[in-house]
Coordinates of C-alpha atoms and ligand atoms in Angstrom, one line a residue:
X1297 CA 17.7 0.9 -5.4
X1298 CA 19.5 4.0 -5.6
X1299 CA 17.1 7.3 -5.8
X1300 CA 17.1 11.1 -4.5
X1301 CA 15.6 11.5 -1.2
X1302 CA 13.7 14.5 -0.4
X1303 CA 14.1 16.5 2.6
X1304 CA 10.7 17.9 4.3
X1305 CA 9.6 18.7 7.9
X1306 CA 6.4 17.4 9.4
X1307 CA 4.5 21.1 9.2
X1308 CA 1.9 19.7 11.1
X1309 CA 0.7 16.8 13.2
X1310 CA -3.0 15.7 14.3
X1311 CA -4.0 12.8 15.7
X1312 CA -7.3 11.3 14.3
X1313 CA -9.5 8.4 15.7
X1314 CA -8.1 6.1 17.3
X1315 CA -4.5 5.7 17.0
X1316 CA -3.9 7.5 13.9
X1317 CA -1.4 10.4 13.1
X1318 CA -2.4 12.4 10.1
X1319 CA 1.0 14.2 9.0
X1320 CA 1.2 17.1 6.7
X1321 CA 5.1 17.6 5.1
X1322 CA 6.6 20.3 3.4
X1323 CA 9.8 21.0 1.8
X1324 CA 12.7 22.1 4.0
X1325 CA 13.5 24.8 1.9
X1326 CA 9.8 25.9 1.0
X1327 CA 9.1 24.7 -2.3
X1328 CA 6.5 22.7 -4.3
X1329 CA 6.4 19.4 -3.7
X1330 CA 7.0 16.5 -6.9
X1331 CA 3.9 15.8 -8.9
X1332 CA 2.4 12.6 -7.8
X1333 CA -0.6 10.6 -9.0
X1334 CA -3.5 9.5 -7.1
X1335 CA -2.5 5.8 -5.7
X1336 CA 1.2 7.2 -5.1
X1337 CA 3.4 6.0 -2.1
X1338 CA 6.3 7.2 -0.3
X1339 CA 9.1 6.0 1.4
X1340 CA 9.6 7.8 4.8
X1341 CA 13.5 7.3 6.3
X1342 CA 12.1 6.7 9.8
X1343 CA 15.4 6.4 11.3
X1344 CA 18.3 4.1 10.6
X1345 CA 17.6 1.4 8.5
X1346 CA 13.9 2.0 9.2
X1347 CA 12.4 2.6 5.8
X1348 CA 8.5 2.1 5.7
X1349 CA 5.9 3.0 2.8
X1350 CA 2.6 5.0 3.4
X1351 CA 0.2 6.3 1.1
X1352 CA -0.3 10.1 0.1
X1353 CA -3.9 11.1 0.7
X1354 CA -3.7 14.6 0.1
X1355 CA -5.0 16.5 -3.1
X1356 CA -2.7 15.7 -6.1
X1357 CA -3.0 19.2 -7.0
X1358 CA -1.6 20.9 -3.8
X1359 CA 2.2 20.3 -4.0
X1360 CA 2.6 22.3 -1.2
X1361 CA 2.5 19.6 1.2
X1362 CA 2.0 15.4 1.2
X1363 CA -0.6 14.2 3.6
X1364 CA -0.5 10.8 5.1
X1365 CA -2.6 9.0 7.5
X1366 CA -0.3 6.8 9.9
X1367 CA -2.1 4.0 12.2
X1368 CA -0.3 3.0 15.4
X1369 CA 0.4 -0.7 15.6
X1370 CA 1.4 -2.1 18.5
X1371 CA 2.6 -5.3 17.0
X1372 CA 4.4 -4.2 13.9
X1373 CA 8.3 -4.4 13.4
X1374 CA 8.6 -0.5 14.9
X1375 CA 7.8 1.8 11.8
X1376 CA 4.4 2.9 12.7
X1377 CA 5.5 3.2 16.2
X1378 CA 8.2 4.9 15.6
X1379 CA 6.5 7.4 13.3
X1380 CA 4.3 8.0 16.1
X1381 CA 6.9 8.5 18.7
X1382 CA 9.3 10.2 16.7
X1383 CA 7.5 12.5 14.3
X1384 CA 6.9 16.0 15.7
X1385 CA 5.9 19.1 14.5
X1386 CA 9.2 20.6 13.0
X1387 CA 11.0 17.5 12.6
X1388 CA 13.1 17.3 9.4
X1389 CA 12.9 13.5 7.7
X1390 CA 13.7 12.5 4.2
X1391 CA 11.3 10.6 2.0
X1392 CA 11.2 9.3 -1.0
X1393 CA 9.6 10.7 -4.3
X1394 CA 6.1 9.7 -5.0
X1395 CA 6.1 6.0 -6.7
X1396 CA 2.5 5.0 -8.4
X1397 CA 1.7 1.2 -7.7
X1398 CA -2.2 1.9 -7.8
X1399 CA -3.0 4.0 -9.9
X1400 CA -6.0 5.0 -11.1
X1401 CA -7.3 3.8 -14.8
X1402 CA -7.9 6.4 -17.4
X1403 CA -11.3 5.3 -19.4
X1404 CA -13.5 4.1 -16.6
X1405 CA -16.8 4.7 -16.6
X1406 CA -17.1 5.0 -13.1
X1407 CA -15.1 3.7 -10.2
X1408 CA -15.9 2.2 -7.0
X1409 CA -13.7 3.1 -4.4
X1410 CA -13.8 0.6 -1.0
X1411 CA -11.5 1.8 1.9
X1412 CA -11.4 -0.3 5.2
X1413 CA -10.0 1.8 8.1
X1414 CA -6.5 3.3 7.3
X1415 CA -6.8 1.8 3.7
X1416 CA -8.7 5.0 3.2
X1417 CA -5.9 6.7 2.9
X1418 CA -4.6 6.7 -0.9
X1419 CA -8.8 6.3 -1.6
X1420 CA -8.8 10.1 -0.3
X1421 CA -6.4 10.9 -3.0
X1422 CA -8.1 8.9 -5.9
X1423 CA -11.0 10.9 -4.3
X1424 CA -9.7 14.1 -5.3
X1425 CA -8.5 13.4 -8.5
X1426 CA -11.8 11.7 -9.7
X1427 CA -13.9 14.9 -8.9
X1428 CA -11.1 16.9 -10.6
X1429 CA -11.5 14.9 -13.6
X1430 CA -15.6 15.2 -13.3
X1431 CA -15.8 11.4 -13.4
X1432 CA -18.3 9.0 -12.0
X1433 CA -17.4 7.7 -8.8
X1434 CA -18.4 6.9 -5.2
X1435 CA -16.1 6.3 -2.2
X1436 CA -17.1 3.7 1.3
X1437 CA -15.5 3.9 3.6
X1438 CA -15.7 1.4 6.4
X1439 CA -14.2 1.3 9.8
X1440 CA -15.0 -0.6 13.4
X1441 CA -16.7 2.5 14.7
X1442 CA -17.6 6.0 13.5
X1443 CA -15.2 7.6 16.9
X1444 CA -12.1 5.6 16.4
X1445 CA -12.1 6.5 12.4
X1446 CA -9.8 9.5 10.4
X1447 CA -10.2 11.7 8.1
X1448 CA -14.6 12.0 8.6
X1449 CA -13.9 15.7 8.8
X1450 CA -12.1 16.1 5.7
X1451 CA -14.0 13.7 3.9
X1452 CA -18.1 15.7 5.1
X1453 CA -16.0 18.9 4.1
X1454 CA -14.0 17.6 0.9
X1455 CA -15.7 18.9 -2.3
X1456 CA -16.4 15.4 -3.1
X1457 CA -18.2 14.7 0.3
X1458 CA -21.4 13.8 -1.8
X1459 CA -19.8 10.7 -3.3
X1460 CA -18.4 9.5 0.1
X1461 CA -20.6 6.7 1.9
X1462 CA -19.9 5.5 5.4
X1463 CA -20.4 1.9 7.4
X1464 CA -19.4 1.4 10.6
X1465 CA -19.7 -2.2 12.3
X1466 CA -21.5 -0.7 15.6
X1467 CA -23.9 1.6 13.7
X1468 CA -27.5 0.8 12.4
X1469 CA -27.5 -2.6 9.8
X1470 CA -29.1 -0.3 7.1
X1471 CA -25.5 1.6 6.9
X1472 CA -23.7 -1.3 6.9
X1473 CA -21.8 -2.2 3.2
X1474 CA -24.2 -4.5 1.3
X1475 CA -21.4 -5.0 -1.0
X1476 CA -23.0 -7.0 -4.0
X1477 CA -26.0 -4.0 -4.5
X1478 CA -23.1 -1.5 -3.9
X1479 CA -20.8 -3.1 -6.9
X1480 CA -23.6 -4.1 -8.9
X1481 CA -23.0 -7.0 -11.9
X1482 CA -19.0 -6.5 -13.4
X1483 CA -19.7 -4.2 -16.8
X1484 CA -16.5 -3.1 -19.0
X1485 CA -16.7 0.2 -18.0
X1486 CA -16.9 0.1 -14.3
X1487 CA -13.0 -0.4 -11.9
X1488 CA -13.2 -1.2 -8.5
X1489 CA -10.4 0.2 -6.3
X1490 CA -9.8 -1.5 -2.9
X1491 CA -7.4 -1.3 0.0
X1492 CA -7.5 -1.9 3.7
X1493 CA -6.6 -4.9 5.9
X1494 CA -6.5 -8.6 4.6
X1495 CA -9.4 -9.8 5.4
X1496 CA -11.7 -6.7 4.3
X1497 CA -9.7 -6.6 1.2
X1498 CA -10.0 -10.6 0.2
X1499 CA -13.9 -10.3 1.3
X1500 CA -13.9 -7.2 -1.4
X1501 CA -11.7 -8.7 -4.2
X1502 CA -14.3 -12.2 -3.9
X1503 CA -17.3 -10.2 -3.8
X1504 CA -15.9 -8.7 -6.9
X1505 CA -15.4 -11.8 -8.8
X1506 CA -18.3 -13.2 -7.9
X1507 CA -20.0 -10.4 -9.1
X1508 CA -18.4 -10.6 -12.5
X1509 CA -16.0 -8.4 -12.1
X1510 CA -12.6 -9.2 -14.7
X1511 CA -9.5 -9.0 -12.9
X1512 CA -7.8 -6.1 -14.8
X1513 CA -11.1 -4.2 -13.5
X1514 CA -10.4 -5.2 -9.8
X1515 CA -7.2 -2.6 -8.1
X1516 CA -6.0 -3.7 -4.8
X1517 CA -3.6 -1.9 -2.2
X1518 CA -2.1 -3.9 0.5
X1519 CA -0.5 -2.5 3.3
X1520 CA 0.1 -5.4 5.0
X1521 CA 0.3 -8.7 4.9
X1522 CA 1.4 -12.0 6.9
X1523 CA 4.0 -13.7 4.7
X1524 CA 4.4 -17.2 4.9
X1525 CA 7.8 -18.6 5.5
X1526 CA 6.7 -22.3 5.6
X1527 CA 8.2 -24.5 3.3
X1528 CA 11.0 -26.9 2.4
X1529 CA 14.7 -25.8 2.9
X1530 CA 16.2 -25.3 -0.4
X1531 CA 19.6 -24.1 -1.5
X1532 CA 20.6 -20.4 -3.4
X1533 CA 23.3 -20.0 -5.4
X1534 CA 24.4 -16.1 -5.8
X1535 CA 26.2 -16.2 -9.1
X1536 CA 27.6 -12.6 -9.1
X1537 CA 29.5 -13.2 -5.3
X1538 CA 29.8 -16.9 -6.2
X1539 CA 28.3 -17.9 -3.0
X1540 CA 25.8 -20.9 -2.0
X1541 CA 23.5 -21.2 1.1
X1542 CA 20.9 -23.1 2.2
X1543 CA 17.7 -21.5 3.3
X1544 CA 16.3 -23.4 6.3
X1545 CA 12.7 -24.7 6.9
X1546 CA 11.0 -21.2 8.2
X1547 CA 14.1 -18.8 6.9
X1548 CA 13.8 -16.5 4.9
X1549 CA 16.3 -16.3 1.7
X1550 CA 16.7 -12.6 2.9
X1551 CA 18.1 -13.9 6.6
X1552 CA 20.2 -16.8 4.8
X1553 CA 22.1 -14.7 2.4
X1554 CA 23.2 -11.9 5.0
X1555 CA 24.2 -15.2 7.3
X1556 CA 26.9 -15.5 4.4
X1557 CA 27.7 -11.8 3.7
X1558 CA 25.3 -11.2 1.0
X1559 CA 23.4 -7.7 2.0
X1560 CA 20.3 -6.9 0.3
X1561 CA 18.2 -3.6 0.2
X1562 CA 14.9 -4.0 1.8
X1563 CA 12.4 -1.9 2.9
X1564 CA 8.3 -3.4 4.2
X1565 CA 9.8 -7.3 4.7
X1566 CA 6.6 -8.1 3.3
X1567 CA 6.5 -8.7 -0.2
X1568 CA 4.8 -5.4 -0.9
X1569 CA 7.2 -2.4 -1.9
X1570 CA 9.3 -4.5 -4.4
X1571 CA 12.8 -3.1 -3.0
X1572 CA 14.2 -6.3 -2.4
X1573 CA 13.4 -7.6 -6.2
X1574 CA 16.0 -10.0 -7.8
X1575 CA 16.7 -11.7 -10.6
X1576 CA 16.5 -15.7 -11.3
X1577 CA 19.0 -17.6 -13.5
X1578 CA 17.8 -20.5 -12.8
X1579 CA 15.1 -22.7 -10.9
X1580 CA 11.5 -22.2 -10.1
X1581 CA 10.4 -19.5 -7.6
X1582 CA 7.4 -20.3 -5.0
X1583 CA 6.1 -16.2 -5.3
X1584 CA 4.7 -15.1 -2.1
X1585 CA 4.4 -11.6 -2.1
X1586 CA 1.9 -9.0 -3.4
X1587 CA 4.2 -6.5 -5.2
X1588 CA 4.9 -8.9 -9.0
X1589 CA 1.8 -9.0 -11.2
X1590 CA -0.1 -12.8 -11.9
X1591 CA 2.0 -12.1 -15.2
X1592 CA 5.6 -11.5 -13.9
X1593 CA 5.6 -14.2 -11.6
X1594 CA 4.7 -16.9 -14.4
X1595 CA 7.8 -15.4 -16.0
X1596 CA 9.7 -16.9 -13.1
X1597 CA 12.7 -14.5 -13.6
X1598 CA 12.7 -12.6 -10.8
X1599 CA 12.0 -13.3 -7.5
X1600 CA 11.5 -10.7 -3.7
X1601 CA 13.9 -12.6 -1.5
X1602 CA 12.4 -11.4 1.6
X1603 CA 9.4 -13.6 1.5
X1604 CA 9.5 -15.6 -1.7
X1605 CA 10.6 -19.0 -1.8
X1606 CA 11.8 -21.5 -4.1
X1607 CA 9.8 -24.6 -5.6
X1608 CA 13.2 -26.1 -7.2
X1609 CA 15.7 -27.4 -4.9
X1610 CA 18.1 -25.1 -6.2
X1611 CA 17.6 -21.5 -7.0
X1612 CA 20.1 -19.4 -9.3
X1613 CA 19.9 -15.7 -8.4
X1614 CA 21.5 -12.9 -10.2
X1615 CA 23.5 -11.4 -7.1
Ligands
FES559 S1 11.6 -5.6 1.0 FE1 9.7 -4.9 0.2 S2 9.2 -6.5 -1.1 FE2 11.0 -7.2 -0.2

């Protein structure tokens, strides 16, 4: 994936809760930044092959700057930490232009936004545009604890700080999300919005269907996710380099095709940013990421090599 990368400095750096650096970038040379749309992501170049995607949760009508909310994780494969470590006031980075893979509908009747701890971040920017818009909306936001969460200042002073709700697990139980009253029975007009860690998002997206909700009318973010590697070993043939490997039990096809030579592009590892996207020839995929649609991955013709699988014995890959 080839694209223009965008130089900007970090203008200014804050640290917010508990382990989370809230970074506002400019342009290097002063100017407005691209237009983005609520929901948008960047890339960030962290460093040398170090490529990681975070959400903009600044106001998509101030292009002077992108703000994104960065929490520090300990256990993940060194971009958070390294963002943390590494980006200071004044340092110059490159980034990516805004990419949309949330975005918000355009005919809702009102949207119900549901942020669990850092997945607040691109709910701040659907935030924003909502109230621009002078559409019906609310925004929850639920974290662990009300002193280790970001962003409560902005949000009590945001011009949209009536429609923001709070829960915190530690705090009173009449605070606490009662998610079926909050979503109310599915109705055509209403989108739900959700994003935030695994198991707050799957509890979210269930609550939704069982409350009626259709699927198109259910938006979900993930920022991260385990990914699977189990399975049966299963051979890929790349046609283009005429090349065949076996992927091992626990291997990813990513890991077997650089074993012979074969490099890919990557970029989360995770199934989620859709850099590492290829396409099938021939054989049956076993899909385990988050990034293809219910729709493309019945098509069966492409295929994110760094987590997917195959269900054939023999997959056929356009590479
Ligand atoms: S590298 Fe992001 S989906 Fe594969």
């Amino acid at each position: 994936m080839n694209e223009q990368l965008l130089n900007v400095v970090v203008h200014k750096r804050q640290l917010q809760g508990d382990g989370v650096v809230v970074l506002d970038l400019t342009r290097t040379d002063g100017s407005l930044l691209p237009a983005f749309a609520a929901g948008a992501h960047i890339d960030i170049h962290v460093g040398p092959g170090l490529v990681r995607q975070y959400s903009l949760c600044s106001d998509p009508a101030d292009l002077s700057s992108y703000r994104l909310g960065v929490l520090k994780d300990p256990a993940s494969r060194g971009g958070s930490v390294s963002v943390h470590d590494t980006l200071v006031e004044g340092r110059e980075v490159q980034i990516s232009t805004p990419r949309n893979l949330f975005p918000l509908v355009d005919d809702a009747q009102r949207s119900i936004l549901l942020g669990g701890g850092i997945g607040i971040t691109p709910m701040i920017a659907m935030a924003y545009a909502l109230h621009q818009r002078g559409e019906r909306f609310e925004l929850h936001y639920c974290g662990r604890a009300r002193n280790r969460s970001a962003f409560l200042q902005e949000l009590q002073n945001a011009p949209f700080a009536e429609h923001v709700v709070t829960h915190f697990d530690d705090e009173a139980p009449e605070q606490k999300l009662d998610l079926a009253k909050v979503l109310g029975q599915g109705q055509s007009g209403v989108h739900m919005y959700t994003c935030g860690p695994t198991g707050f998002m799957e509890w979210v997206i269930n609550g939704a269907r069982e409350q009626g909700y259709a699927e198109d009318h259910i938006h979900k973010e993930y920022f991260q996710v385990e990914v699977d590697a189990s399975g049966a070993s299963f051979e890929v043939v790349a046609a283009r380099s005429g090349k065949t490997v076996e992927v091992a039990e626990g291997q990813s096809i990513l890991d077997a095709l650089a074993s012979v030579g074969i490099k890919i592009e990557i970029s989360c590892e995770q199934g989620v940013c859709g850099t590492c996207l290829c396409d099938v020839l021939e054989g049956e995929p076993d899909h385990r990421d988050v990034y293809l649609t219910d729709e493309e991955k019945a098509g069966n013709d492409q295929i994110l090599v760094c987590c997917s699988r195959a269900k054939s014995k023999t997959l056929v890959l356009d590479i």
